[in-house]
Amino acid sequence: MENKQHNQDLFAFLQAAISPFHAVAVARRRLTEAGFTELREENSWHITPGERYVVTRRGQALIAFSVGADPAASGLRFLACHADSPALKLKPRPEIVVSLTNPPLRQLGVEVYGGALISAWFDRALSLAGRLHLLDADGSAHETLVDFREPFLIIPSLAIHFHREAGGGQAVNPQKHLPLIFSQGKAAWQDCLLTQARRERPTATEILAADLFVYDPQPPSFLGINQEFIAAARLDNLLSCHAALAALTEEAETPANFFLICASHEEVGSVSAGGAQGGFAEDVLRRIIPDHEARSRCLARSFLLSMDNAHASHPNYPESGDSAHPVAMNGGVVIKTNAKERYATDSRGAAICQMLAREAGVATQFFVMRSDLPCGSTVGPPLAAKFGLVAADVGAPTLAMHAVREMTGADDPASLTRLARRFARSSLPLINMEE
Ligand code: ZN
């Protein structure tokens, strides 16, 4: 299959980006290795035209940009995606000791992060990763990423014999049914976690706080007799993050006047310090184009390509989609529209997107939700609204979105990347938009 090398690199990215914190760390590393200069929000910035920069916020969101000598005259090419994925998140004091049996079972309680398809998390060998805040013996606090790597967690289903009347289907109560078994031993969870933390920081004596996500360590795989599909965890939305990073780092250097945001917390509504409804993009933009007039002129010339996964048509549930808008895996980049502005695409955005796709040699298809079902959303609408941008919401066709393992076509990651790469090298404005 063509694009195999691109997919192998995507697989490596997915396996490293096992939590939102890891995703941002890996993205930052890829960008700095490609020559981007790292900025910190708390320092003063001296932006050189044409230089490429990367800045992160709270370890959960990332912006990469480069501005030319006169962004007011050239506009900015905005790329947007999100670095978080639906998952199970550990509670602050997660341990539950169930004395029903002797020895007791030790479990970890979780909250559902985002719209996870919960039933898909049962009966899998799961692991844990995220961020820890550690206290050293000298009283100093430190932050580190942690990854247990090996699977050690599981949520066993209730055997069908106990609920035959429901045909094996059972409503999941997240409070009662999702605690994960982690041990039958004597060691308390906080001690197990501290042991793991000491692999990252041997001097740690105490864990102050943690943001830990359950994840499926099963590697991504090609599926289909001709390897025409991909199945992997966190395709939503790391596939798009990877496409954006590839578009900005592969081949010859990307021309200036681009602005990539990998936002946080999209799966829970984007209202956070690094979310698309937060001020991260605006704060960075004000620093790189401080003059209000120049910034407004720049934004009026700009375009937003917002990338997030799109629903492919499901063969077993043909009634789930609009029959006039079938979406095929390996069928090209999906342009998403919604009359209620759940997607930011309007006819200008869709027209621009199709022109870019043609230039990139990529097919396009349209997704629109059934008129009798509510539509999901993404980072495109809040960013387009905040900055007044002409925009398109696009993505790779995906089945089982928000399941622990999602599916897309093996050609789709490279198609989205080609579109993003073409866009990153285009001249603005992309269409004659006279009122
Ligand atoms: Zn998404």
Short mmCIF file of C-alpha atoms and ligand atoms in Angstrom, two decimals:
data_model
loop_
_atom_site.label_atom_id
_atom_site.label_comp_id
_atom_site.label_asym_id
_atom_site.label_seq_id
_atom_site.Cartn_x
_atom_site.Cartn_y
_atom_site.Cartn_z
CA MET A 1 0.00 0.00 0.00
CA GLU A 2 1.19 3.48 -0.77
CA ASN A 3 1.62 5.81 2.15
CA LYS A 4 2.96 2.97 4.30
CA GLN A 5 5.93 4.99 5.45
CA HIS A 6 3.66 7.89 6.41
CA ASN A 7 1.49 5.50 8.40
CA GLN A 8 4.48 3.95 10.17
CA ASP A 9 5.44 7.43 11.33
CA LEU A 10 1.82 8.03 12.42
CA PHE A 11 1.95 4.75 14.39
CA ALA A 12 5.13 5.87 16.16
CA PHE A 13 3.48 9.20 17.02
CA LEU A 14 0.34 7.47 18.33
CA GLN A 15 2.36 5.12 20.51
CA ALA A 16 4.34 7.97 22.02
CA ALA A 17 1.32 10.28 22.46
CA ILE A 18 -0.43 8.12 25.07
CA SER A 19 -1.91 11.00 27.08
CA PRO A 20 -2.64 14.64 26.16
CA PHE A 21 0.55 15.65 28.02
CA HIS A 22 2.60 13.13 26.08
CA ALA A 23 0.99 14.25 22.81
CA VAL A 24 2.04 17.85 23.41
CA ALA A 25 5.52 16.81 24.54
CA VAL A 26 6.05 14.66 21.43
CA ALA A 27 4.71 17.39 19.14
CA ARG A 28 7.01 19.96 20.74
CA ARG A 29 9.99 17.64 20.35
CA ARG A 30 9.21 16.98 16.68
CA LEU A 31 8.97 20.71 16.01
CA THR A 32 12.16 21.67 17.85
CA GLU A 33 14.01 18.84 16.10
CA ALA A 34 12.78 20.34 12.82
CA GLY A 35 14.31 23.70 13.74
CA PHE A 36 11.49 25.49 15.58
CA THR A 37 12.65 27.71 18.44
CA GLU A 38 10.89 27.13 21.74
CA LEU A 39 9.29 30.12 23.46
CA ARG A 40 7.94 30.28 27.00
CA GLU A 41 4.91 32.41 27.82
CA GLU A 42 6.52 33.86 30.96
CA ASN A 43 9.53 35.24 29.08
CA SER A 44 9.72 38.28 26.81
CA TRP A 45 9.62 37.46 23.11
CA HIS A 46 11.67 38.91 20.27
CA ILE A 47 10.07 37.53 17.14
CA THR A 48 12.22 37.46 14.01
CA PRO A 49 10.27 37.47 10.72
CA GLY A 50 10.52 34.10 8.99
CA GLU A 51 11.74 32.28 12.10
CA ARG A 52 9.64 29.33 13.28
CA TYR A 53 8.54 29.10 16.91
CA VAL A 54 6.70 26.74 19.23
CA VAL A 55 5.09 27.51 22.58
CA THR A 56 3.07 25.29 24.93
CA ARG A 57 0.56 26.14 27.64
CA ARG A 58 0.28 24.08 30.83
CA GLY A 59 1.72 21.08 29.01
CA GLN A 60 -1.65 20.43 27.35
CA ALA A 61 -1.84 22.75 24.34
CA LEU A 62 0.68 23.83 21.70
CA ILE A 63 1.00 26.65 19.19
CA ALA A 64 3.58 26.70 16.39
CA PHE A 65 3.91 29.74 14.14
CA SER A 66 6.02 31.78 11.81
CA VAL A 67 5.21 35.32 10.68
CA GLY A 68 6.73 37.14 7.74
CA ALA A 69 7.76 40.79 7.53
CA ASP A 70 4.21 42.06 6.92
CA PRO A 71 1.51 39.65 8.14
CA ALA A 72 -1.12 42.39 7.74
CA ALA A 73 -0.58 42.21 3.99
CA SER A 74 -0.13 38.45 3.73
CA GLY A 75 -2.59 36.97 6.28
CA LEU A 76 -1.99 33.82 8.29
CA ARG A 77 -2.71 30.21 7.40
CA PHE A 78 -4.34 28.82 10.53
CA LEU A 79 -4.24 25.09 11.16
CA ALA A 80 -6.15 23.72 14.15
CA CYS A 81 -6.61 20.35 15.79
CA HIS A 82 -6.85 19.02 19.35
CA ALA A 83 -4.39 16.98 21.38
CA ASP A 84 -6.83 15.27 23.77
CA SER A 85 -8.84 12.09 23.20
CA PRO A 86 -11.76 10.49 25.03
CA ALA A 87 -10.50 8.29 27.85
CA LEU A 88 -10.93 7.25 31.46
CA LYS A 89 -9.28 9.60 33.94
CA LEU A 90 -8.18 8.53 37.40
CA LYS A 91 -9.83 10.23 40.36
CA PRO A 92 -7.55 12.09 42.82
CA ARG A 93 -7.87 9.35 45.46
CA PRO A 94 -8.72 6.49 43.13
CA GLU A 95 -8.15 3.41 45.29
CA ILE A 96 -11.12 1.19 46.14
CA VAL A 97 -10.48 -1.94 48.25
CA VAL A 98 -13.30 -4.46 47.73
CA SER A 99 -13.40 -6.85 50.70
CA LEU A 100 -16.05 -9.06 49.11
CA THR A 101 -13.34 -11.70 48.72
CA ASN A 102 -10.26 -12.69 50.65
CA PRO A 103 -7.77 -11.52 49.56
CA PRO A 104 -9.59 -8.33 48.59
CA LEU A 105 -9.44 -6.85 45.10
CA ARG A 106 -7.86 -3.45 44.71
CA GLN A 107 -9.42 -1.16 42.12
CA LEU A 108 -9.00 2.33 40.70
CA GLY A 109 -11.97 4.65 40.30
CA VAL A 110 -12.20 6.79 37.17
CA GLU A 111 -14.19 9.60 35.63
CA VAL A 112 -15.16 9.43 31.97
CA TYR A 113 -13.19 12.04 30.04
CA GLY A 114 -15.12 13.24 26.99
CA GLY A 115 -17.67 11.24 25.06
CA ALA A 116 -15.89 7.92 25.37
CA LEU A 117 -17.74 4.89 23.97
CA ILE A 118 -17.54 3.20 27.33
CA SER A 119 -18.42 -0.39 26.45
CA ALA A 120 -15.32 -0.53 24.23
CA TRP A 121 -13.06 -0.17 27.28
CA PHE A 122 -14.18 -3.46 28.90
CA ASP A 123 -12.09 -6.65 28.78
CA ARG A 124 -8.93 -4.99 27.50
CA ALA A 125 -5.44 -5.07 28.94
CA LEU A 126 -5.01 -1.40 29.80
CA SER A 127 -2.22 0.82 31.05
CA LEU A 128 -1.87 4.28 32.55
CA ALA A 129 0.00 7.47 31.66
CA GLY A 130 -0.05 11.18 32.35
CA ARG A 131 1.50 13.80 34.58
CA LEU A 132 2.68 13.68 38.19
CA HIS A 133 3.64 16.39 40.66
CA LEU A 134 6.25 15.07 43.05
CA LEU A 135 7.76 16.26 46.29
CA ASP A 136 11.45 15.64 46.96
CA ALA A 137 13.02 15.14 50.39
CA ASP A 138 14.36 18.71 50.30
CA GLY A 139 10.82 20.09 50.02
CA SER A 140 11.04 21.04 46.32
CA ALA A 141 8.17 20.16 43.96
CA HIS A 142 8.69 18.70 40.49
CA GLU A 143 6.55 17.84 37.51
CA THR A 144 7.15 14.77 35.37
CA LEU A 145 5.42 12.66 32.78
CA VAL A 146 4.82 9.04 33.67
CA ASP A 147 3.98 5.96 31.62
CA PHE A 148 3.44 2.49 33.07
CA ARG A 149 3.89 1.07 29.53
CA GLU A 150 2.96 -2.55 30.38
CA PRO A 151 -0.75 -3.31 30.69
CA PHE A 152 -1.85 -3.94 34.29
CA LEU A 153 -5.45 -2.74 34.42
CA ILE A 154 -8.71 -4.34 33.32
CA ILE A 155 -12.48 -3.78 33.58
CA PRO A 156 -13.98 -7.27 33.35
CA SER A 157 -17.49 -7.51 31.91
CA LEU A 158 -20.23 -9.22 33.87
CA ALA A 159 -20.62 -12.71 32.40
CA ILE A 160 -23.65 -13.12 30.16
CA HIS A 161 -25.08 -15.79 32.50
CA PHE A 162 -26.02 -13.05 34.96
CA HIS A 163 -28.06 -11.01 32.52
CA ARG A 164 -29.22 -13.34 29.76
CA GLU A 165 -32.55 -11.56 29.49
CA ALA A 166 -30.76 -8.45 28.19
CA GLY A 167 -28.97 -10.49 25.52
CA GLY A 168 -25.64 -9.69 27.10
CA GLY A 169 -26.20 -5.97 26.74
CA GLN A 170 -26.00 -4.12 30.01
CA ALA A 171 -26.29 -0.42 30.72
CA VAL A 172 -23.00 0.89 32.10
CA ASN A 173 -23.10 2.95 35.27
CA PRO A 174 -19.75 4.78 35.21
CA GLN A 175 -19.56 5.07 39.00
CA LYS A 176 -20.35 1.40 39.70
CA HIS A 177 -19.06 -0.48 36.67
CA LEU A 178 -15.88 1.26 35.56
CA PRO A 179 -13.44 0.86 38.49
CA LEU A 180 -10.46 -1.04 37.07
CA ILE A 181 -8.86 -3.98 38.88
CA PHE A 182 -5.17 -3.39 39.45
CA SER A 183 -4.11 -5.78 42.20
CA GLN A 184 -4.82 -8.52 44.70
CA GLY A 185 -1.66 -7.63 46.61
CA LYS A 186 -1.08 -5.74 49.82
CA ALA A 187 0.54 -2.60 48.41
CA ALA A 188 -1.66 0.49 48.38
CA TRP A 189 -2.06 2.37 45.09
CA GLN A 190 -0.20 5.48 46.24
CA ASP A 191 2.84 3.29 47.02
CA CYS A 192 2.65 1.56 43.63
CA LEU A 193 2.43 4.96 41.94
CA LEU A 194 5.37 6.33 43.92
CA THR A 195 7.46 3.29 42.91
CA GLN A 196 6.65 4.02 39.26
CA ALA A 197 7.31 7.75 39.76
CA ARG A 198 10.78 7.00 41.16
CA ARG A 199 11.73 5.46 37.83
CA GLU A 200 11.38 9.00 36.43
CA ARG A 201 12.63 10.81 39.53
CA PRO A 202 14.51 8.63 42.05
CA THR A 203 14.58 11.40 44.70
CA ALA A 204 10.78 11.70 44.92
CA THR A 205 9.30 11.03 48.37
CA GLU A 206 5.64 11.89 47.87
CA ILE A 207 3.05 12.39 45.14
CA LEU A 208 1.27 15.72 45.51
CA ALA A 209 -1.16 15.40 42.60
CA ALA A 210 -1.66 13.53 39.36
CA ASP A 211 -3.48 13.78 36.00
CA LEU A 212 -3.53 10.17 34.83
CA PHE A 213 -5.37 8.65 31.88
CA VAL A 214 -6.10 4.99 31.21
CA TYR A 215 -4.96 3.95 27.74
CA ASP A 216 -4.83 0.88 25.54
CA PRO A 217 -1.17 -0.03 24.86
CA GLN A 218 -2.05 -2.36 21.97
CA PRO A 219 -0.04 -1.03 19.02
CA PRO A 220 -1.80 0.35 15.93
CA SER A 221 -2.27 -2.14 13.11
CA PHE A 222 -3.13 -2.39 9.46
CA LEU A 223 -6.32 -4.33 8.79
CA GLY A 224 -8.13 -5.58 5.71
CA ILE A 225 -6.93 -8.36 3.41
CA ASN A 226 -5.04 -5.73 1.42
CA GLN A 227 -4.06 -3.74 4.50
CA GLU A 228 -6.37 -0.98 3.33
CA PHE A 229 -7.41 0.06 6.84
CA ILE A 230 -5.82 1.24 10.05
CA ALA A 231 -7.04 0.53 13.57
CA ALA A 232 -5.53 2.44 16.48
CA ALA A 233 -6.28 4.24 19.71
CA ARG A 234 -6.58 8.05 19.75
CA LEU A 235 -6.94 8.52 15.98
CA ASP A 236 -9.36 11.26 17.09
CA ASN A 237 -7.56 13.61 16.97
CA LEU A 238 -3.91 12.62 16.94
CA LEU A 239 -4.24 11.67 13.27
CA SER A 240 -4.88 15.35 12.54
CA CYS A 241 -2.13 16.56 14.92
CA HIS A 242 0.28 14.27 13.10
CA ALA A 243 -0.90 15.55 9.71
CA ALA A 244 -0.37 19.16 10.79
CA LEU A 245 3.08 18.44 12.21
CA ALA A 246 4.07 16.52 9.08
CA ALA A 247 2.83 19.36 6.86
CA LEU A 248 4.96 21.87 8.77
CA THR A 249 8.12 19.79 9.19
CA GLU A 250 8.44 17.45 6.20
CA GLU A 251 10.29 18.34 3.03
CA ALA A 252 11.45 21.89 2.40
CA GLU A 253 10.83 24.53 5.03
CA THR A 254 7.27 25.81 5.24
CA PRO A 255 6.89 29.45 4.15
CA ALA A 256 6.17 31.96 6.92
CA ASN A 257 2.71 33.15 7.97
CA PHE A 258 1.32 29.96 9.44
CA PHE A 259 -0.22 29.44 12.87
CA LEU A 260 -0.93 25.95 14.21
CA ILE A 261 -2.88 25.38 17.39
CA CYS A 262 -3.14 21.90 18.93
CA ALA A 263 -5.80 22.79 21.48
CA SER A 264 -6.62 21.04 24.74
CA HIS A 265 -9.95 19.84 26.17
CA GLU A 266 -11.90 19.66 22.91
CA GLU A 267 -13.53 16.46 24.08
CA VAL A 268 -15.03 18.27 27.09
CA GLY A 269 -16.14 21.47 25.35
CA SER A 270 -12.90 23.46 24.78
CA VAL A 271 -13.37 25.82 27.75
CA SER A 272 -9.92 25.76 29.37
CA ALA A 273 -6.66 27.70 29.40
CA GLY A 274 -5.43 25.80 26.34
CA GLY A 275 -8.82 25.06 24.80
CA ALA A 276 -10.17 26.56 21.58
CA GLN A 277 -12.62 28.65 23.65
CA GLY A 278 -9.78 29.86 25.89
CA GLY A 279 -7.38 32.71 25.24
CA PHE A 280 -4.21 30.85 24.20
CA ALA A 281 -4.39 31.58 20.46
CA GLU A 282 -5.43 35.18 21.05
CA ASP A 283 -2.67 35.78 23.62
CA VAL A 284 -0.01 34.47 21.24
CA LEU A 285 -1.43 36.38 18.31
CA ARG A 286 -1.40 39.67 20.26
CA ARG A 287 2.26 39.15 21.05
CA ILE A 288 3.35 38.37 17.51
CA ILE A 289 1.21 41.09 15.86
CA PRO A 290 0.83 43.67 18.67
CA ASP A 291 -0.74 46.41 16.54
CA HIS A 292 -4.54 46.04 16.60
CA GLU A 293 -5.03 47.48 13.12
CA ALA A 294 -2.37 45.24 11.61
CA ARG A 295 -3.80 42.20 13.42
CA SER A 296 -7.32 42.89 12.15
CA ARG A 297 -6.08 43.31 8.59
CA CYS A 298 -4.10 40.09 8.91
CA LEU A 299 -7.10 38.11 10.22
CA ALA A 300 -9.36 39.44 7.46
CA ARG A 301 -6.98 37.86 4.93
CA SER A 302 -6.50 34.63 6.86
CA PHE A 303 -8.03 31.19 6.52
CA LEU A 304 -8.59 28.43 9.08
CA LEU A 305 -8.22 24.77 8.18
CA SER A 306 -9.62 22.97 11.23
CA MET A 307 -8.83 19.26 11.22
CA ASP A 308 -10.72 16.67 13.25
CA ASN A 309 -11.97 13.21 12.42
CA ALA A 310 -15.17 12.76 10.39
CA HIS A 311 -17.70 9.93 10.51
CA ALA A 312 -17.38 7.36 7.72
CA SER A 313 -20.55 5.53 6.64
CA HIS A 314 -20.99 2.37 8.72
CA PRO A 315 -21.90 -0.75 6.68
CA ASN A 316 -23.84 -2.34 9.58
CA TYR A 317 -25.77 0.84 10.41
CA PRO A 318 -26.49 2.39 7.01
CA GLU A 319 -29.41 4.33 8.52
CA SER A 320 -27.01 6.23 10.81
CA GLY A 321 -25.89 8.52 7.99
CA ASP A 322 -27.49 10.78 5.38
CA SER A 323 -27.89 8.57 2.31
CA ALA A 324 -27.06 11.41 -0.11
CA HIS A 325 -23.76 12.07 1.70
CA PRO A 326 -21.96 8.74 1.99
CA VAL A 327 -18.45 8.96 3.41
CA ALA A 328 -15.96 6.29 2.33
CA MET A 329 -12.74 5.36 4.07
CA ASN A 330 -9.92 5.93 1.55
CA GLY A 331 -12.39 8.19 -0.27
CA GLY A 332 -10.60 11.47 0.35
CA VAL A 333 -10.67 14.26 2.90
CA VAL A 334 -14.10 14.90 4.40
CA ILE A 335 -15.47 18.47 4.42
CA LYS A 336 -17.91 18.80 7.31
CA THR A 337 -20.84 21.22 7.24
CA ASN A 338 -23.69 21.92 9.65
CA ALA A 339 -26.45 24.54 9.35
CA LYS A 340 -26.30 25.17 13.12
CA GLU A 341 -22.59 26.15 12.90
CA ARG A 342 -21.43 23.06 14.76
CA TYR A 343 -18.81 23.08 12.01
CA ALA A 344 -17.25 26.34 10.83
CA THR A 345 -17.35 25.47 7.12
CA ASP A 346 -19.41 27.80 4.94
CA SER A 347 -19.53 27.84 1.16
CA ARG A 348 -16.37 29.99 0.99
CA GLY A 349 -14.54 27.59 3.24
CA ALA A 350 -15.78 24.57 1.30
CA ALA A 351 -14.84 26.19 -2.02
CA ILE A 352 -11.33 27.04 -0.82
CA CYS A 353 -10.90 23.59 0.58
CA GLN A 354 -11.87 21.94 -2.70
CA MET A 355 -9.48 24.15 -4.64
CA LEU A 356 -6.64 23.25 -2.29
CA ALA A 357 -7.53 19.55 -2.47
CA ARG A 358 -7.48 19.59 -6.26
CA GLU A 359 -4.09 21.27 -6.26
CA ALA A 360 -2.88 18.64 -3.78
CA GLY A 361 -4.33 15.76 -5.84
CA VAL A 362 -6.65 14.76 -3.00
CA ALA A 363 -10.32 13.77 -3.40
CA THR A 364 -12.97 15.36 -1.16
CA GLN A 365 -16.32 14.20 0.15
CA PHE A 366 -18.97 15.96 2.21
CA PHE A 367 -20.32 14.98 5.61
CA VAL A 368 -23.57 16.36 6.97
CA MET A 369 -25.37 14.87 9.96
CA ARG A 370 -28.85 13.39 9.54
CA SER A 371 -31.37 16.20 10.00
CA ASP A 372 -33.03 14.31 12.85
CA LEU A 373 -29.84 13.87 14.90
CA PRO A 374 -27.77 16.43 16.80
CA CYS A 375 -24.30 17.08 15.39
CA GLY A 376 -20.97 16.91 17.18
CA SER A 377 -18.57 19.83 17.02
CA THR A 378 -14.87 20.62 17.06
CA VAL A 379 -12.30 23.41 17.40
CA GLY A 380 -13.23 25.13 14.12
CA PRO A 381 -16.34 27.06 15.29
CA PRO A 382 -14.86 28.69 18.43
CA LEU A 383 -11.64 29.70 16.64
CA ALA A 384 -13.46 31.02 13.56
CA ALA A 385 -15.85 32.93 15.84
CA LYS A 386 -13.10 34.45 17.99
CA PHE A 387 -10.97 35.65 15.07
CA GLY A 388 -13.62 36.19 12.38
CA LEU A 389 -11.96 33.67 10.09
CA VAL A 390 -13.16 32.09 6.89
CA ALA A 391 -12.83 28.41 7.75
CA ALA A 392 -13.32 24.81 6.79
CA ASP A 393 -13.73 21.87 9.14
CA VAL A 394 -12.21 18.81 7.55
CA GLY A 395 -11.04 15.39 8.68
CA ALA A 396 -10.20 11.80 7.93
CA PRO A 397 -13.16 9.40 7.52
CA THR A 398 -13.39 7.34 10.72
CA LEU A 399 -15.43 4.45 12.09
CA ALA A 400 -15.98 3.79 15.81
CA MET A 401 -15.11 7.36 16.75
CA HIS A 402 -14.48 7.66 20.52
CA ALA A 403 -14.09 3.89 20.93
CA VAL A 404 -10.86 2.74 22.56
CA ARG A 405 -9.73 1.64 19.11
CA GLU A 406 -10.86 3.61 16.07
CA MET A 407 -10.60 2.87 12.36
CA THR A 408 -9.72 4.82 9.24
CA GLY A 409 -8.49 4.11 5.71
CA ALA A 410 -4.77 3.51 5.17
CA ASP A 411 -4.71 6.30 2.55
CA ASP A 412 -6.54 8.82 4.69
CA PRO A 413 -3.74 10.11 6.95
CA ALA A 414 -1.55 10.92 3.95
CA SER A 415 -4.48 12.55 2.10
CA LEU A 416 -5.16 14.88 5.01
CA THR A 417 -1.44 15.65 5.28
CA ARG A 418 -1.22 16.48 1.57
CA LEU A 419 -4.11 18.91 1.94
CA ALA A 420 -2.53 20.53 5.02
CA ARG A 421 0.85 20.75 3.27
CA ARG A 422 -0.68 22.36 0.20
CA PHE A 423 -2.54 24.83 2.40
CA ALA A 424 0.61 25.68 4.38
CA ARG A 425 2.31 26.64 1.10
CA SER A 426 -0.58 28.58 -0.44
CA SER A 427 -0.89 32.35 -0.92
CA LEU A 428 -3.68 34.23 0.83
CA PRO A 429 -6.40 35.17 0.22
CA LEU A 430 -7.27 31.89 -1.45
CA ILE A 431 -10.40 33.02 -3.23
CA ASN A 432 -11.74 36.30 -4.56
CA MET A 433 -14.06 37.14 -1.68
CA GLU A 434 -15.46 40.50 -2.73
CA GLU A 435 -18.62 41.25 -0.81
ZN ZN B 1 -12.04 15.12 17.75
#
